[in-house]
Short mmCIF file of N, CA and C in Angstrom, two decimals:
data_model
loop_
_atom_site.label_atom_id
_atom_site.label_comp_id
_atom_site.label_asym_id
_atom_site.label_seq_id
_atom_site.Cartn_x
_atom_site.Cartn_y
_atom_site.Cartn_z
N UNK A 1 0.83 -1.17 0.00
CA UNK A 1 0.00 0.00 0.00
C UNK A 1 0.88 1.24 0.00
N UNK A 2 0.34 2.13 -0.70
CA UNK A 2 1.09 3.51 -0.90
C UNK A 2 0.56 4.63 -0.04
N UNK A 3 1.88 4.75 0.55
CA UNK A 3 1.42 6.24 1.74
C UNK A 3 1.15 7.34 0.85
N UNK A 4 0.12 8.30 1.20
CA UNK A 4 -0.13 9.40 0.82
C UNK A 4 0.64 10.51 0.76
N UNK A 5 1.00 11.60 0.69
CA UNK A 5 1.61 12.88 1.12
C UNK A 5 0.77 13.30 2.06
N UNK A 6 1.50 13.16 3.56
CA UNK A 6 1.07 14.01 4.81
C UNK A 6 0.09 12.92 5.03
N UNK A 7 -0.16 11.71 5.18
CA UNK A 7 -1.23 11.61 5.54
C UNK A 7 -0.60 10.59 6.86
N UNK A 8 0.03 10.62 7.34
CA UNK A 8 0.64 9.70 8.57
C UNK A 8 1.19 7.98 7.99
N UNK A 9 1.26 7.75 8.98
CA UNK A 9 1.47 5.99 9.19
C UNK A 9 0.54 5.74 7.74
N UNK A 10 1.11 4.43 7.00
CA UNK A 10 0.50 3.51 6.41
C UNK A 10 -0.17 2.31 7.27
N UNK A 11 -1.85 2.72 7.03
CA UNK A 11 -2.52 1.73 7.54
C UNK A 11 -2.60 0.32 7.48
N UNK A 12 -1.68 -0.34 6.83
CA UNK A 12 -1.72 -1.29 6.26
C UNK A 12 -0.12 -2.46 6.79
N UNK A 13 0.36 -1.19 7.10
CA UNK A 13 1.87 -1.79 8.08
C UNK A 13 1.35 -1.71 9.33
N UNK A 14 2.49 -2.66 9.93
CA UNK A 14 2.09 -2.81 11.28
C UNK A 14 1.26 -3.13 12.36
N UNK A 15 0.72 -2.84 13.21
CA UNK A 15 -0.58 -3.34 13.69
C UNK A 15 -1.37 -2.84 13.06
N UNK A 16 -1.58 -1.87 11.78
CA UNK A 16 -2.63 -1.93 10.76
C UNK A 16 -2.99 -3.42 10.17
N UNK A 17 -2.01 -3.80 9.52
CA UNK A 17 -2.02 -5.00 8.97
C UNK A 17 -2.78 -6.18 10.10
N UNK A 18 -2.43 -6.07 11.47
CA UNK A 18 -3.60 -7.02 12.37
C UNK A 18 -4.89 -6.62 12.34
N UNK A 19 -4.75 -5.18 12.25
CA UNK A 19 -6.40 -4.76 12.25
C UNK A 19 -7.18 -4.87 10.54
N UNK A 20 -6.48 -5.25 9.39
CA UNK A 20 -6.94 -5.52 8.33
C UNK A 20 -7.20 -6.87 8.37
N UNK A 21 -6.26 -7.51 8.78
CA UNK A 21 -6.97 -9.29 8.98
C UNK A 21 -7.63 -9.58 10.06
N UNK A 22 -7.92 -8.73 11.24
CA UNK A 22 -9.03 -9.20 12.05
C UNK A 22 -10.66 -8.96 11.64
N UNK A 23 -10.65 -7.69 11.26
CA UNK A 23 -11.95 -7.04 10.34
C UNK A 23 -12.34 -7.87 9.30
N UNK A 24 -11.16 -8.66 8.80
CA UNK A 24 -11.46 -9.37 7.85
C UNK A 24 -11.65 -10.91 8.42
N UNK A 25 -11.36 -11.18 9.26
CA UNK A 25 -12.38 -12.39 9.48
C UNK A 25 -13.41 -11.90 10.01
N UNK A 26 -13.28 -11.17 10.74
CA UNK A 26 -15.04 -10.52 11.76
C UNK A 26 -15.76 -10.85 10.67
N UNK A 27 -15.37 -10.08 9.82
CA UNK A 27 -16.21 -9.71 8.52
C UNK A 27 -16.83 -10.92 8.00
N UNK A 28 -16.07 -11.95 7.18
CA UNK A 28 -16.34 -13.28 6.78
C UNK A 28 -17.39 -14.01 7.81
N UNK A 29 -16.46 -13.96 9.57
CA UNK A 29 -17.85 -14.58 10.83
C UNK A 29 -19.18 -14.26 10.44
N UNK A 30 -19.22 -12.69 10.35
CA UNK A 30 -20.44 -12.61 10.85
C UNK A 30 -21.18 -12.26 9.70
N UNK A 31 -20.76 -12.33 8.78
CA UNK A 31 -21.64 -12.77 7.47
C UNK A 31 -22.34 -13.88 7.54
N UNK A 32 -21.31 -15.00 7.32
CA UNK A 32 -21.61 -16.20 7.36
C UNK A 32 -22.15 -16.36 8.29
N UNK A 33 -22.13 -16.06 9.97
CA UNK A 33 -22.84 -16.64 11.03
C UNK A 33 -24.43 -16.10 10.60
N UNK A 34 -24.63 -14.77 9.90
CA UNK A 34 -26.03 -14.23 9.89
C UNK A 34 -26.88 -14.71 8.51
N UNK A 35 -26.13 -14.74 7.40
CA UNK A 35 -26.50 -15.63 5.91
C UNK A 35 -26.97 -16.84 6.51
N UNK A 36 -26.65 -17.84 7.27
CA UNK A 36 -26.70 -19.29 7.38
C UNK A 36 -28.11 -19.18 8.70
N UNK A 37 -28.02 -18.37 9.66
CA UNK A 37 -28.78 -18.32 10.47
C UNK A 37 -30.46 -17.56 10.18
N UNK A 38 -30.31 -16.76 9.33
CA UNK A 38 -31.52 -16.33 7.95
C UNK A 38 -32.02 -17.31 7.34
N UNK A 39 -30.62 -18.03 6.40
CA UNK A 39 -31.46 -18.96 5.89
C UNK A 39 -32.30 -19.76 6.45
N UNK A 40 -31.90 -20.33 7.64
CA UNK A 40 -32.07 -21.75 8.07
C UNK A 40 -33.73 -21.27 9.07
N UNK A 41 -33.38 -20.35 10.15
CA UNK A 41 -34.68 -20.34 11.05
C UNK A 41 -34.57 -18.70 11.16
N UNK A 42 -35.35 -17.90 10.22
CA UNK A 42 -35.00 -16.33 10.33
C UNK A 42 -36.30 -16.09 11.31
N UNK A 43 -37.00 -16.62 11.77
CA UNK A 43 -37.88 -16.67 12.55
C UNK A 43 -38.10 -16.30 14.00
N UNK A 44 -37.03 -17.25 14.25
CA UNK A 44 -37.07 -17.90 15.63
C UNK A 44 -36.11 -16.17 16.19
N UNK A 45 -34.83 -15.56 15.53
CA UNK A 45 -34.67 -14.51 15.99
C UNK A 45 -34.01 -13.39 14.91
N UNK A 46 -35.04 -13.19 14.52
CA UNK A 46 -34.80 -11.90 13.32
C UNK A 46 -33.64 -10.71 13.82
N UNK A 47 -34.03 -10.25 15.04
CA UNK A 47 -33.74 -9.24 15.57
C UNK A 47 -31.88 -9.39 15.79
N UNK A 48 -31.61 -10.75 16.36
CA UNK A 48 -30.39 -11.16 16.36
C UNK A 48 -29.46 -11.05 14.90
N UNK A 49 -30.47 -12.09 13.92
CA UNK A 49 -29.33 -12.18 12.76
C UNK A 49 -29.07 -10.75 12.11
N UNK A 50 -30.60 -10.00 11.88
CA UNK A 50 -30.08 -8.67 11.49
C UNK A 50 -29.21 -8.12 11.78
N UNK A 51 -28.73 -8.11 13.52
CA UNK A 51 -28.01 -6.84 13.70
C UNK A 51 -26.72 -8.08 13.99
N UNK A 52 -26.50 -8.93 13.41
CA UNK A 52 -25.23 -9.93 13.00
C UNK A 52 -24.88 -9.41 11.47
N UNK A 53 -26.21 -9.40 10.55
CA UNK A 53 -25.72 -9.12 9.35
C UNK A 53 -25.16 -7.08 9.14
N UNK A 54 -26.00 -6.73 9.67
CA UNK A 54 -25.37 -5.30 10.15
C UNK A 54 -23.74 -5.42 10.44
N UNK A 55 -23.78 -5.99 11.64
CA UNK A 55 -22.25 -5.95 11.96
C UNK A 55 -21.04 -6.40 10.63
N UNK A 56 -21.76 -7.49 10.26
CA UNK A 56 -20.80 -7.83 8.93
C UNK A 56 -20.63 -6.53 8.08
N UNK A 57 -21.50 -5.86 7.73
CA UNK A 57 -21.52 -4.83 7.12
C UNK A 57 -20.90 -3.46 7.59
N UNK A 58 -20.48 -3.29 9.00
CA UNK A 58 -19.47 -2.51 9.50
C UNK A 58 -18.15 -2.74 9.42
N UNK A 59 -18.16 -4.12 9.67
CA UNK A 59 -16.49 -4.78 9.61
C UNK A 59 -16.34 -4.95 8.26
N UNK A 60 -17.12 -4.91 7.34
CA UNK A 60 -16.73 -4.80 6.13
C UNK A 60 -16.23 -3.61 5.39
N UNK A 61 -16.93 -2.22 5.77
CA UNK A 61 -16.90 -1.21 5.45
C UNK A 61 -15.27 -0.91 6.31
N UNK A 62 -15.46 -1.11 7.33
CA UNK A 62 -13.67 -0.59 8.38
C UNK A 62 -12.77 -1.27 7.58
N UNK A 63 -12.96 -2.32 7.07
CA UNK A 63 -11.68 -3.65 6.15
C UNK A 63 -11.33 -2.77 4.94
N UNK A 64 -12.58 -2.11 4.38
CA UNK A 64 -11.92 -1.46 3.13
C UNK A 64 -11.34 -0.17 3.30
N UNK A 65 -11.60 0.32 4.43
CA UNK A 65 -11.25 1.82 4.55
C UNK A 65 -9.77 1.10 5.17
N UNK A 66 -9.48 0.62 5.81
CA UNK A 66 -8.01 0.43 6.67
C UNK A 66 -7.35 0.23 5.25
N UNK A 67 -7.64 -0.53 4.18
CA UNK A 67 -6.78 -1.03 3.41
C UNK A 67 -6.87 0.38 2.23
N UNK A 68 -7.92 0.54 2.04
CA UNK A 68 -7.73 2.30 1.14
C UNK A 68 -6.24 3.18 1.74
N UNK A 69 -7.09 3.16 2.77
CA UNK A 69 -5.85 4.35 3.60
C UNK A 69 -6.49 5.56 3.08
N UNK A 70 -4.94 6.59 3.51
CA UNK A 70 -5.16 8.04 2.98
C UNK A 70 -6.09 8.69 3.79
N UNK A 71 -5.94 10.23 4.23
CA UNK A 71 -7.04 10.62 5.10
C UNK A 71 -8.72 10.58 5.45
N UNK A 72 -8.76 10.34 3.89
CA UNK A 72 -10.31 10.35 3.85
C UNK A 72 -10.79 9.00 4.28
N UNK A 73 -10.10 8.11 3.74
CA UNK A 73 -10.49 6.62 4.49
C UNK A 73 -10.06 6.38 6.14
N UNK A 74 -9.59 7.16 6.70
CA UNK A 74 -8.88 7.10 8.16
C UNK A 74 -9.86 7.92 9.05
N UNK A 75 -10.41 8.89 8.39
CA UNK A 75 -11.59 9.76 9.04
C UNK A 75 -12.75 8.85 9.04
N UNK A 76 -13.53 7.97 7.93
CA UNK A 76 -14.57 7.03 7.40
C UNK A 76 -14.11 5.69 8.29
N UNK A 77 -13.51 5.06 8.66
CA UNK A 77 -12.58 4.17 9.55
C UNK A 77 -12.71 4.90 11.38
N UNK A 78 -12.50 5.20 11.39
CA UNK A 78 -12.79 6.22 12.63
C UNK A 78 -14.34 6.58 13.04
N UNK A 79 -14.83 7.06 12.65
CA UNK A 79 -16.14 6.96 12.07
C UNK A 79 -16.53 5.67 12.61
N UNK A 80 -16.56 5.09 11.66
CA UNK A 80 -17.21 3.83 12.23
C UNK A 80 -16.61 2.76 13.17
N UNK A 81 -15.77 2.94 13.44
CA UNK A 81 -15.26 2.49 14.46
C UNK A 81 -15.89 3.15 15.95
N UNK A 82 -16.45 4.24 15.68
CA UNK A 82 -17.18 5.00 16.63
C UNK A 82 -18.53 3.81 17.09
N UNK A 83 -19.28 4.46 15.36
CA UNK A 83 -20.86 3.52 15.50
C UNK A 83 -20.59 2.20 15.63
N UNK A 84 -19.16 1.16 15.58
CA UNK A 84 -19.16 -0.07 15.62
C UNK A 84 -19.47 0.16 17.34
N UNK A 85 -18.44 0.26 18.55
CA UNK A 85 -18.11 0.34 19.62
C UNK A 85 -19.74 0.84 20.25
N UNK A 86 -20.38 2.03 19.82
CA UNK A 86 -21.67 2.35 20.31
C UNK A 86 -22.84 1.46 20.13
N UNK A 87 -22.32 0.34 18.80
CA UNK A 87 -23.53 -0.75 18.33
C UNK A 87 -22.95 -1.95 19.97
N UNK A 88 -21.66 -2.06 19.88
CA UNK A 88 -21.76 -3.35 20.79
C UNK A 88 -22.07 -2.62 22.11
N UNK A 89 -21.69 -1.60 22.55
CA UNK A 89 -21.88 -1.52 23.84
C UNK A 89 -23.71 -1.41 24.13
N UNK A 90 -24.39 -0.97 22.95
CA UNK A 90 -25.64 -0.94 23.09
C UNK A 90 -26.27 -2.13 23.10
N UNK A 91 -25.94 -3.04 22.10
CA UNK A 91 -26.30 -4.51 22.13
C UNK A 91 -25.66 -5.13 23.07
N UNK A 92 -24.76 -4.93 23.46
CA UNK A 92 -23.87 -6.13 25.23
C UNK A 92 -24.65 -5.53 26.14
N UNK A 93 -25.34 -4.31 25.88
CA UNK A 93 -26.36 -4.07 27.35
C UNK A 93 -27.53 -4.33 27.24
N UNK A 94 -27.99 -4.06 25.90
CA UNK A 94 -29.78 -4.86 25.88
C UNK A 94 -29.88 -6.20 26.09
N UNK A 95 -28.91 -6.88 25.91
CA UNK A 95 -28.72 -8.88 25.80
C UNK A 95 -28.69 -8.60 26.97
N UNK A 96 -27.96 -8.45 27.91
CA UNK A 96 -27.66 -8.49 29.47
C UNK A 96 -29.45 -8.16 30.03
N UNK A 97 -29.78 -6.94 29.60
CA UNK A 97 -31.09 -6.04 30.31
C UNK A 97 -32.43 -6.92 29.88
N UNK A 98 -32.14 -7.27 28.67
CA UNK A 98 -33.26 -8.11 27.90
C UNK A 98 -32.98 -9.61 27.47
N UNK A 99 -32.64 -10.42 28.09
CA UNK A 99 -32.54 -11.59 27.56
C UNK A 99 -33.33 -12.29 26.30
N UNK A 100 -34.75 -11.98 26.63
CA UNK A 100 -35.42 -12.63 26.23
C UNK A 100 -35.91 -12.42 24.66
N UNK A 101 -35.43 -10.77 24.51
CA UNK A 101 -35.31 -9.92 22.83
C UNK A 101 -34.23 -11.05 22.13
N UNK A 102 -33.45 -11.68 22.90
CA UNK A 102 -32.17 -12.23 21.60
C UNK A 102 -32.10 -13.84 22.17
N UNK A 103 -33.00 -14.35 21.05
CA UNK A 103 -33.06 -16.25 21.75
C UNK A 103 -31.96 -16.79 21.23
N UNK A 104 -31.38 -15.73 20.12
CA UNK A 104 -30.01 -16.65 19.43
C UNK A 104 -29.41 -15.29 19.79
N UNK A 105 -27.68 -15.45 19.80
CA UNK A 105 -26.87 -14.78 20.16
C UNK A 105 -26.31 -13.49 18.83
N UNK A 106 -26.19 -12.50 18.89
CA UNK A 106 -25.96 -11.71 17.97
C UNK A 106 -24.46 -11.69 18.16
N UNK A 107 -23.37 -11.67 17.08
CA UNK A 107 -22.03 -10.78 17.39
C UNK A 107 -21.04 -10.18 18.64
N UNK A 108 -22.33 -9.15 18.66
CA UNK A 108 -21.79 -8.49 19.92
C UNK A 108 -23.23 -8.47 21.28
N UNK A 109 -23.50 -9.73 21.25
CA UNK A 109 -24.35 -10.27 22.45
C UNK A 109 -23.09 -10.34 23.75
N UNK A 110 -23.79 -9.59 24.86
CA UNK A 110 -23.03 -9.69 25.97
C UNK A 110 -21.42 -8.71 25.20
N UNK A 111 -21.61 -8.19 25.02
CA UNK A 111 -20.56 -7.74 24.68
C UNK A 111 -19.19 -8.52 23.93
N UNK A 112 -19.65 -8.88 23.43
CA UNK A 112 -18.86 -9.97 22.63
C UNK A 112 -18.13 -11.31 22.91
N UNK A 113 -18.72 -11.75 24.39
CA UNK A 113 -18.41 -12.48 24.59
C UNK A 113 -18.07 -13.89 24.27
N UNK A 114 -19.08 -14.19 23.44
CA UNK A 114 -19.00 -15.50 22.35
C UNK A 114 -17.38 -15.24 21.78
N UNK A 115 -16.98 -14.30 21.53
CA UNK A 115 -15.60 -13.96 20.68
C UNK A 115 -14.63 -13.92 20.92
N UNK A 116 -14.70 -13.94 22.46
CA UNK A 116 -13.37 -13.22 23.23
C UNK A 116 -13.37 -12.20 23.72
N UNK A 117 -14.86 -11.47 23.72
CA UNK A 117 -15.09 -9.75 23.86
C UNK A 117 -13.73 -9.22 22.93
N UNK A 118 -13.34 -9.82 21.60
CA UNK A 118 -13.29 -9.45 20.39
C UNK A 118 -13.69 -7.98 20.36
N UNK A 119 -15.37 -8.20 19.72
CA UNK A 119 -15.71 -7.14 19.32
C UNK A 119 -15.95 -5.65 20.25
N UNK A 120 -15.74 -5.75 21.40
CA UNK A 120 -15.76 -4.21 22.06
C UNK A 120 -14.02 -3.73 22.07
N UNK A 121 -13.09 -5.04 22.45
CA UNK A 121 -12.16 -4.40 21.83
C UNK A 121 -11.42 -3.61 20.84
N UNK A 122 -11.86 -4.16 19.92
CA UNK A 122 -11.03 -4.25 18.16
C UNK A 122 -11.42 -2.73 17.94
N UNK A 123 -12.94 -2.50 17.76
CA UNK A 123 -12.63 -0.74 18.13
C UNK A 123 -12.41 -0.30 18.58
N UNK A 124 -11.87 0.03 19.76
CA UNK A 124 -11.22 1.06 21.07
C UNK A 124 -9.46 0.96 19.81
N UNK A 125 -8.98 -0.59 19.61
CA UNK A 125 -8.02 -0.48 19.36
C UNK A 125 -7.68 0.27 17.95
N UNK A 126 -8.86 -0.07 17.44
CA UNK A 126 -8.23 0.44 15.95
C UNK A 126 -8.44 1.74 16.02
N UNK A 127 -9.58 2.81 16.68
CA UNK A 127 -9.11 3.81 17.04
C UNK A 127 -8.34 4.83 17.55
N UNK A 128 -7.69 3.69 18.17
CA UNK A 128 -6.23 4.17 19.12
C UNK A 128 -5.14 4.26 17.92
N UNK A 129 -5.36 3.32 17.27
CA UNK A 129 -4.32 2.74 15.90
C UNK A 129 -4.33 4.12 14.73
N UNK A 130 -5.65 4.60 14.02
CA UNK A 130 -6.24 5.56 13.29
C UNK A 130 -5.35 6.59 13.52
N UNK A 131 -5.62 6.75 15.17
CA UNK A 131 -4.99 8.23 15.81
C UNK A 131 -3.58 8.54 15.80
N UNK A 132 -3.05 7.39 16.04
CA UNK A 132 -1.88 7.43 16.23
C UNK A 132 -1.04 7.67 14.38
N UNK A 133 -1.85 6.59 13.78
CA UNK A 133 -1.31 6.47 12.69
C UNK A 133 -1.35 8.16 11.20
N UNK A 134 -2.12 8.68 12.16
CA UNK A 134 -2.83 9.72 11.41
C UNK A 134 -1.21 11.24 11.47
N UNK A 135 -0.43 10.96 12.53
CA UNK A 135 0.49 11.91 12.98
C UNK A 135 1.55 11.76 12.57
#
């Protein structure tokens, strides 16, 4: 990947490069965990796979902006790294407050616990990463 003029760190070296292949499996998970769980019983918890297939669709959008680079993709990356972190902390507290809204587990159910609490991390970090990389 080609650094910009002025635009900091290449996102794509360094612990960029962990945060491009973690986004990028998130990404692949929770596609696939929400495609397969639609197909099969979209019934039983709509509310779950949606905001599974949502999430795929954040970690997808952060995967291409980390690997774009350049300021405008580092601001758009940031960004959503915001609404990612505000989606799990909102969903790890309704699963906790509401059990009974999520009969199947979303992503960032309990705060990501299924993952490793993965997902409340990975944004704090890649924002930390953005910032730093931006100087």
């Amino acid at each position: 990947m080609k650094r910009e003029e002025g635009s900091g760190l290449d996102l794509g070296q360094g612990p960029g490069r962990l945060l491009v292949w973690l986004y990028g499996v998130f990404t692949v998970a929770a596609a696939s965990r929400s495609v397969v769980q639609m197909l099969m019983d979209f019934g039983r918890a709509p509310l779950a796979y949606v905001l599974s297939a949502a999430a795929a669709v954040v970690y997808a959008f952060i995967t291409y902006s980390l690997v774009r680079g350049g300021p405008a993709a580092r601001r758009a990356a940031l960004v959503c790294c915001a609404a990612e972190l505000a989606g799990v902390l909102t969903v790890g507290t309704w699963t906790l407050l509401e059990p009974s809204a999520f009969p199947d587990a979303t992503v960032w159910s309990d705060y990501g616990m299924g993952y490793l609490f993965i997902p409340v991390i990975l944004p704090v970090t890649a924002m930390v990463w953005l910032r730093r990389a931006a100087r």
